[in-house]
Short mmCIF file of C-alpha atoms (C1' of nucleotides) in Angstrom, two decimals:
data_model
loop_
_atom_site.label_atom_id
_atom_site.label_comp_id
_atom_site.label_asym_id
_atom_site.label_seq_id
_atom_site.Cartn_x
_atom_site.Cartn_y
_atom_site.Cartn_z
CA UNK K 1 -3.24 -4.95 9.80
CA UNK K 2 -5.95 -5.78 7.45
CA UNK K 3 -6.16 -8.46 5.36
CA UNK K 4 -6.98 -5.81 2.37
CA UNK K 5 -4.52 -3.91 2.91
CA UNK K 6 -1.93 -4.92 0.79
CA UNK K 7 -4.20 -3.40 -2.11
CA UNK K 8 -3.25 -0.23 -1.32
CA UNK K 9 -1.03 1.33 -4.15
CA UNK K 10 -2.36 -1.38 -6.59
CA UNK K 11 -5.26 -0.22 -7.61
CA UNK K 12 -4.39 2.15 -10.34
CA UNK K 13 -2.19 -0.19 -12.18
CA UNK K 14 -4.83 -2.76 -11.86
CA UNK K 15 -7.51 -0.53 -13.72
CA UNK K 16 -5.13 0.58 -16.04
CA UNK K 17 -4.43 -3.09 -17.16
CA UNK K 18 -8.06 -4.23 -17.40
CA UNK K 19 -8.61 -1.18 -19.43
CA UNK K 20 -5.68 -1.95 -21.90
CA UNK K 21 -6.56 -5.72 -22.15
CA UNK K 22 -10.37 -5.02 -22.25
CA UNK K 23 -10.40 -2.17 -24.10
CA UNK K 24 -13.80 0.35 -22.58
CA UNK K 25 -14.88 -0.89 -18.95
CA UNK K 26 -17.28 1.07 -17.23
CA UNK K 27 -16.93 1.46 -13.33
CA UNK K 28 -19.17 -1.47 -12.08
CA UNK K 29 -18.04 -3.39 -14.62
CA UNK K 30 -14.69 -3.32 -13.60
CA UNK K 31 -15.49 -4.30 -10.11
CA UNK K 32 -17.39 -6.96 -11.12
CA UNK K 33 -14.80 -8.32 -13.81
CA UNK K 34 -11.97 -8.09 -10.83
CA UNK K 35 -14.02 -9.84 -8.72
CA UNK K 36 -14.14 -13.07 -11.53
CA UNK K 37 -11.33 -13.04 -12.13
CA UNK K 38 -9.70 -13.77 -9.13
CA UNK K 39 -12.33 -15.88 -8.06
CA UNK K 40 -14.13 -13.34 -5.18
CA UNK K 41 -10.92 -12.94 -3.54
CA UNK K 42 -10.20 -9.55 -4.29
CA UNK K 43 -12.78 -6.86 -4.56
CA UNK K 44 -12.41 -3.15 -5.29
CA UNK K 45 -14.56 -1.04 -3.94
CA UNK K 46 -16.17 1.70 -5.04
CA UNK K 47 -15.73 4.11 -3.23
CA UNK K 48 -11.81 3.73 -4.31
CA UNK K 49 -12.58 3.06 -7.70
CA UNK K 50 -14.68 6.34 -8.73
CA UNK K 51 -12.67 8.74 -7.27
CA UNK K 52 -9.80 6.89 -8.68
CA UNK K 53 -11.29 7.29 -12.29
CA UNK K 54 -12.16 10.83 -11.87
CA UNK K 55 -8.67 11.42 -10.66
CA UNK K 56 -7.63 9.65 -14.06
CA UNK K 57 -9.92 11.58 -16.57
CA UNK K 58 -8.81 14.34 -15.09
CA UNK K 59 -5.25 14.06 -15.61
CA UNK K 60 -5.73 13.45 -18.83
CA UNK K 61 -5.24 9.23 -18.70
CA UNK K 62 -8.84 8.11 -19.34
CA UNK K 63 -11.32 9.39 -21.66
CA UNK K 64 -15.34 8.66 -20.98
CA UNK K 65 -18.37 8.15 -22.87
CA UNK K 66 -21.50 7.88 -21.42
CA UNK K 67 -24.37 5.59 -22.69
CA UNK K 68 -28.06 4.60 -22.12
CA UNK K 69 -29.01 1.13 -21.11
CA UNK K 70 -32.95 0.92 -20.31
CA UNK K 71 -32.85 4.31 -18.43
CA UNK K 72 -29.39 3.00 -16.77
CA UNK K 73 -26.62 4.89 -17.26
CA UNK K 74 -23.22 3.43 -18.09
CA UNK K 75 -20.14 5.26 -18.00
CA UNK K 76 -17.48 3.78 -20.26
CA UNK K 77 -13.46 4.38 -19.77
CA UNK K 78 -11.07 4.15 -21.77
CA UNK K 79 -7.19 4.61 -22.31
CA UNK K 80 -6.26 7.85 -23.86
CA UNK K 81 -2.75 7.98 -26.39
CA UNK K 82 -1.12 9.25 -22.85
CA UNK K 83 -3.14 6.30 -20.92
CA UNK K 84 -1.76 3.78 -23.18
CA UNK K 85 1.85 4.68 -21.85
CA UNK K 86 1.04 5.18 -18.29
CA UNK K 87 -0.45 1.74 -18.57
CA UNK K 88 3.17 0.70 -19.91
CA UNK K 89 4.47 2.18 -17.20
CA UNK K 90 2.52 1.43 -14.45
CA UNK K 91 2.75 -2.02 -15.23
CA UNK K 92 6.17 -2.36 -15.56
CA UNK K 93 6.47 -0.67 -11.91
CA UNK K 94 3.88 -3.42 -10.22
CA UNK K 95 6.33 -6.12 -12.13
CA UNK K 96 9.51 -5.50 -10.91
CA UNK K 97 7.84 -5.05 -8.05
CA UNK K 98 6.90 -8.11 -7.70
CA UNK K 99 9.75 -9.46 -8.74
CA UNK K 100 11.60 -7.74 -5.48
CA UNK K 101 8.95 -9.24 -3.34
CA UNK K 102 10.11 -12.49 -4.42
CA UNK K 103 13.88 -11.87 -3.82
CA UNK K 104 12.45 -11.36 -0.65
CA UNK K 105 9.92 -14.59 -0.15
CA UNK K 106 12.08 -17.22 -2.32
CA UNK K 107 15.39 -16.35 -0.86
CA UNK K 108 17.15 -19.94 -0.07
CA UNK K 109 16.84 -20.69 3.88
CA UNK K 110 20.17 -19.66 5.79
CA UNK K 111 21.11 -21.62 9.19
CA UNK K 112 19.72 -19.59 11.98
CA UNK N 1 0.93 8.52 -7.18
CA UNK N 2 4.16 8.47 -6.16
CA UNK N 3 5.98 4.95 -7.45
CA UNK N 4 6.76 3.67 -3.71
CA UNK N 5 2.90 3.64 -2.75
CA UNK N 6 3.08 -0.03 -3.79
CA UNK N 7 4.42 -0.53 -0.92
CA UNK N 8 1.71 0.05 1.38
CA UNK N 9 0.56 -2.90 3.22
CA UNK N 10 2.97 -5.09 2.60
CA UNK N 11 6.15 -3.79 4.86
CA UNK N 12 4.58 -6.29 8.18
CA UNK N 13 4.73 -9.22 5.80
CA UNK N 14 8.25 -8.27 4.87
CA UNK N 15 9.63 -7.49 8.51
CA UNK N 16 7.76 -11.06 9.28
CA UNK N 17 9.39 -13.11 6.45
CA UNK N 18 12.89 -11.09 6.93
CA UNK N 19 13.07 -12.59 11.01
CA UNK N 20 11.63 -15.81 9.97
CA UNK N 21 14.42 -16.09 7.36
CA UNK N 22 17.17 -14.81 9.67
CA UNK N 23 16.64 -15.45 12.86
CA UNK N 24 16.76 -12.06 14.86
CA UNK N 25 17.43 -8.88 13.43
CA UNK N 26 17.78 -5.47 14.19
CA UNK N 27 16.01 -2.28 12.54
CA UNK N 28 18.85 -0.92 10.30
CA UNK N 29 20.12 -4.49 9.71
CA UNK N 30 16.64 -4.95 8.22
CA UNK N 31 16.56 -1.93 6.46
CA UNK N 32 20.63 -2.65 4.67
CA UNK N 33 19.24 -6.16 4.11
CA UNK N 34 16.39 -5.37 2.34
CA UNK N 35 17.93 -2.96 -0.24
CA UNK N 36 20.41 -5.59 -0.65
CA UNK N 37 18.21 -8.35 -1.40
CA UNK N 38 16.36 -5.67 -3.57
CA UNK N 39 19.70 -4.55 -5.41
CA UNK N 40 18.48 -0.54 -3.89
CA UNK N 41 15.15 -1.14 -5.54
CA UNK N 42 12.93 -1.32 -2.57
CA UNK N 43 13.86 0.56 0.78
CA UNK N 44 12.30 0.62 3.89
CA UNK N 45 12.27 4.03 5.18
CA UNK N 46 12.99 4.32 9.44
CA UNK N 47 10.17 6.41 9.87
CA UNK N 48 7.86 3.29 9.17
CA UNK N 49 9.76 0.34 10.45
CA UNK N 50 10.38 1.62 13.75
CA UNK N 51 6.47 2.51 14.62
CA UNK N 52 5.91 -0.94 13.01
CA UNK N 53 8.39 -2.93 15.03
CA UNK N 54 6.90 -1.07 18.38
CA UNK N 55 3.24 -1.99 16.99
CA UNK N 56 4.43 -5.44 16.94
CA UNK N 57 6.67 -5.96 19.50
CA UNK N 58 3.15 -4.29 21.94
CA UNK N 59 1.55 -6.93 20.05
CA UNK N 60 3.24 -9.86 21.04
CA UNK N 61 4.74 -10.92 17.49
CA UNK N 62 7.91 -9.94 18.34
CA UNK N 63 10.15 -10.14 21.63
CA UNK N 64 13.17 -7.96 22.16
CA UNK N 65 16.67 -7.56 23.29
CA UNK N 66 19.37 -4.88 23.63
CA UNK N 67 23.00 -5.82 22.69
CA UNK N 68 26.04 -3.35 22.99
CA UNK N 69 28.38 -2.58 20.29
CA UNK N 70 31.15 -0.19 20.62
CA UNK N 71 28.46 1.53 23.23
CA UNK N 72 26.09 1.69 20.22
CA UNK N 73 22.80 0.10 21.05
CA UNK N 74 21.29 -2.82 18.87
CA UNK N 75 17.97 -3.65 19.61
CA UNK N 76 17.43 -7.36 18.18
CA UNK N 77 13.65 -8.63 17.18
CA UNK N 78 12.45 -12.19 16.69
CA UNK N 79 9.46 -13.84 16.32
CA UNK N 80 7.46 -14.77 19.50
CA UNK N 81 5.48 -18.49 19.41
CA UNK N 82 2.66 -16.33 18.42
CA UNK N 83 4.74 -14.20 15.78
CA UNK N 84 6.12 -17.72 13.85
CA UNK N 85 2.18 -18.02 13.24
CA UNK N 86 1.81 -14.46 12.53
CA UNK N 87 4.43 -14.80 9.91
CA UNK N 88 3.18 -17.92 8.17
CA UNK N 89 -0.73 -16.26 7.93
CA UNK N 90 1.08 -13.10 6.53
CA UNK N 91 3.43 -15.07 4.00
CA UNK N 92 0.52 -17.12 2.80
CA UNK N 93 -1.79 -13.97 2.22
CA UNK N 94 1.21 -12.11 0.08
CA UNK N 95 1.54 -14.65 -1.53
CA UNK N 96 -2.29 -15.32 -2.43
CA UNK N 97 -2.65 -11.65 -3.08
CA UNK N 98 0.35 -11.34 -5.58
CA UNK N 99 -1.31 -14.71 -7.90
CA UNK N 100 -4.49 -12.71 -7.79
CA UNK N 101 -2.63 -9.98 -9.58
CA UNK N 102 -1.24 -11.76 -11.29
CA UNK N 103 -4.40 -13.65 -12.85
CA UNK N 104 -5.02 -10.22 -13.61
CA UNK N 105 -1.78 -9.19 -15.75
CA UNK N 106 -1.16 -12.49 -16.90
CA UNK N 107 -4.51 -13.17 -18.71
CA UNK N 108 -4.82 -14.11 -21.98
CA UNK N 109 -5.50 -10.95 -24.56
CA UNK N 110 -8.98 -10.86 -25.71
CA UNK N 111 -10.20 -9.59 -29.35
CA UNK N 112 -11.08 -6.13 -28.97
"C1'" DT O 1 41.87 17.54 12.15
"C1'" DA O 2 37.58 18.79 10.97
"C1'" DA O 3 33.84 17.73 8.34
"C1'" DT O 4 31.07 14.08 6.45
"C1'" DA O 5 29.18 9.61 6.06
"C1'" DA O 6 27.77 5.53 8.20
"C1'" DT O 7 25.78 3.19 12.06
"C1'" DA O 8 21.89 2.91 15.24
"C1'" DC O 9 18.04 4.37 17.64
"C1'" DC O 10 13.74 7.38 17.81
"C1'" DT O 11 9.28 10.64 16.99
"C1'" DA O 12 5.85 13.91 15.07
"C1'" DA O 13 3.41 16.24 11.34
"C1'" DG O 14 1.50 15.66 7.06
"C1'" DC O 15 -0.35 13.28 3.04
"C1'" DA O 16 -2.30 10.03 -0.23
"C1'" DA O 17 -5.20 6.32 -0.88
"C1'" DA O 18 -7.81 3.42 0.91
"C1'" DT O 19 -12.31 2.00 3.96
"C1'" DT O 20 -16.73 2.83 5.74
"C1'" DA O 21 -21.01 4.32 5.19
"C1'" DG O 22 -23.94 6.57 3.37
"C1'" DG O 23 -26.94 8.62 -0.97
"C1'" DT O 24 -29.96 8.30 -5.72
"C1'" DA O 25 -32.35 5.69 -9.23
"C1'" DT O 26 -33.64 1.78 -12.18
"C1'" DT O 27 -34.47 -3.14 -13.14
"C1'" DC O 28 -34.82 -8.02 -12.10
"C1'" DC O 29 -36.50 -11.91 -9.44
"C1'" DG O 30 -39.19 -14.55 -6.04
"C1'" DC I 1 -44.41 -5.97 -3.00
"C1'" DG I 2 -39.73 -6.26 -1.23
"C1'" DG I 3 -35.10 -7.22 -1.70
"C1'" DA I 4 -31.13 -7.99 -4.57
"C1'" DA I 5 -28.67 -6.54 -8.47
"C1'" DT I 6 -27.20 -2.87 -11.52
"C1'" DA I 7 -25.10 1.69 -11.91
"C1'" DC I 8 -23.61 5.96 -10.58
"C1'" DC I 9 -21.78 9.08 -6.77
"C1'" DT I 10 -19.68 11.56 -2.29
"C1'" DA I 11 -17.96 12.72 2.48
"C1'" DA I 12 -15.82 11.53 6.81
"C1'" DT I 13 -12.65 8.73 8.68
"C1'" DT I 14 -8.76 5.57 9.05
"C1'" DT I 15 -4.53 3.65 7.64
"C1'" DG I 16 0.11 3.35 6.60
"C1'" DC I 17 3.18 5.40 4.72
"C1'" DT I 18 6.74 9.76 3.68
"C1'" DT I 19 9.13 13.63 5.12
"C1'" DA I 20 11.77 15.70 8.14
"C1'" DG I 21 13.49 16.21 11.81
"C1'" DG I 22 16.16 14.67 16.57
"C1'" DT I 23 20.27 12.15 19.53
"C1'" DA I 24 24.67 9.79 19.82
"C1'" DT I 25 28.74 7.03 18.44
"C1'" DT I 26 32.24 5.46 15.09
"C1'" DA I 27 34.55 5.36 10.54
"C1'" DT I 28 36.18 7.67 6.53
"C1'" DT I 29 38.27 11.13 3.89
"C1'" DA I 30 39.63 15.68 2.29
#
DNA sequence: TAATAATACCTAAGCAAATTAGGTATTCCG
DNA sequence: CGGAATACCTAATTTGCTTAGGTATTATTA
């Protein structure tokens, strides 16, 4: 198994939550910003993360503007009324989740 | 996305962590265990642990043997030499990867 | 007692979400 | 001038699961 491979499933509720905390993000910036703040140790990539966001406009979760930066284009996200809520919700789920994991990995040692 | 896809990637590390914990174990032991550790929140389906547990066992992770109860079979796994190793690598990156996310939902709100 | 659930193993087809590996175009730095 | 960084994108492939079966024995319950 790869190492990366526990991402899988995580990155929607992680782009979710950097758009509710950060308010607009556009797509490299969001790569970028993951990438600080876990110090390099986990990147998205983008070839997950636009098809991801398309997926998301689409359904109606994200909303885009586009704007000019000296002839660069930049993309901007953000959470729709509807987005706000998945957010909620998707957080939530990656919580408890969590929180199972660790009924799992703190359980007291047993005699073998 | 469906809410189990959070899953992905990190049923090895479980299977790992449940034999380390418990000694040996067989496949629907793990399975009951798990949901009861979980309170029914997370389940291991068959259809994955039993590839896995072949994928590992061919691997040399896990060693096997075949006990009979009431002529059903149980087929016990535990960790090889090489498997104890296996399961401290895969312990140590769960638990790197779940304080990267959570240096991601736990950060401080910003102004927007 | 006959059906159903639980125990216990297994596999194959299909699917969703990633990776890998490209592509375009502009700007910054040495 | 060339390469790295910025900024977007897509298509083919791989991965790791779910879904949906299968076999067989034992326990429960209507």
């Amino acid at each position: 198994m790869r190492p990366s491979a526990l991402l899988k499933g995580c990155l929607e509720p992680i782009v979710l939550q950097m758009l509710k905390e950060h308010g607009r993000m556009y797509g490299y910036q969001l790569t970028q910003q993951v990438k600080e703040l876990t110090k390099g140790e986990l990147s998205i990539t983008e070839g997950a993360l636009y098809p991801l966001l398309h997926r998301l406009e689409a359904a109606g979760v994200l909303e885009t503007t586009v704007e000019q930066m000296d002839n660069r284009m930049r993309k901007y996200y953000s959470l729709t009324r509807s987005g706000k809520k998945q957010a909620e919700l998707s957080q939530h789920a990656l919580t408890t989740f969590i929180e199972n994991l660790q009924s799992i990995f703190h359980q007291p040692k047993t005699a073998s």
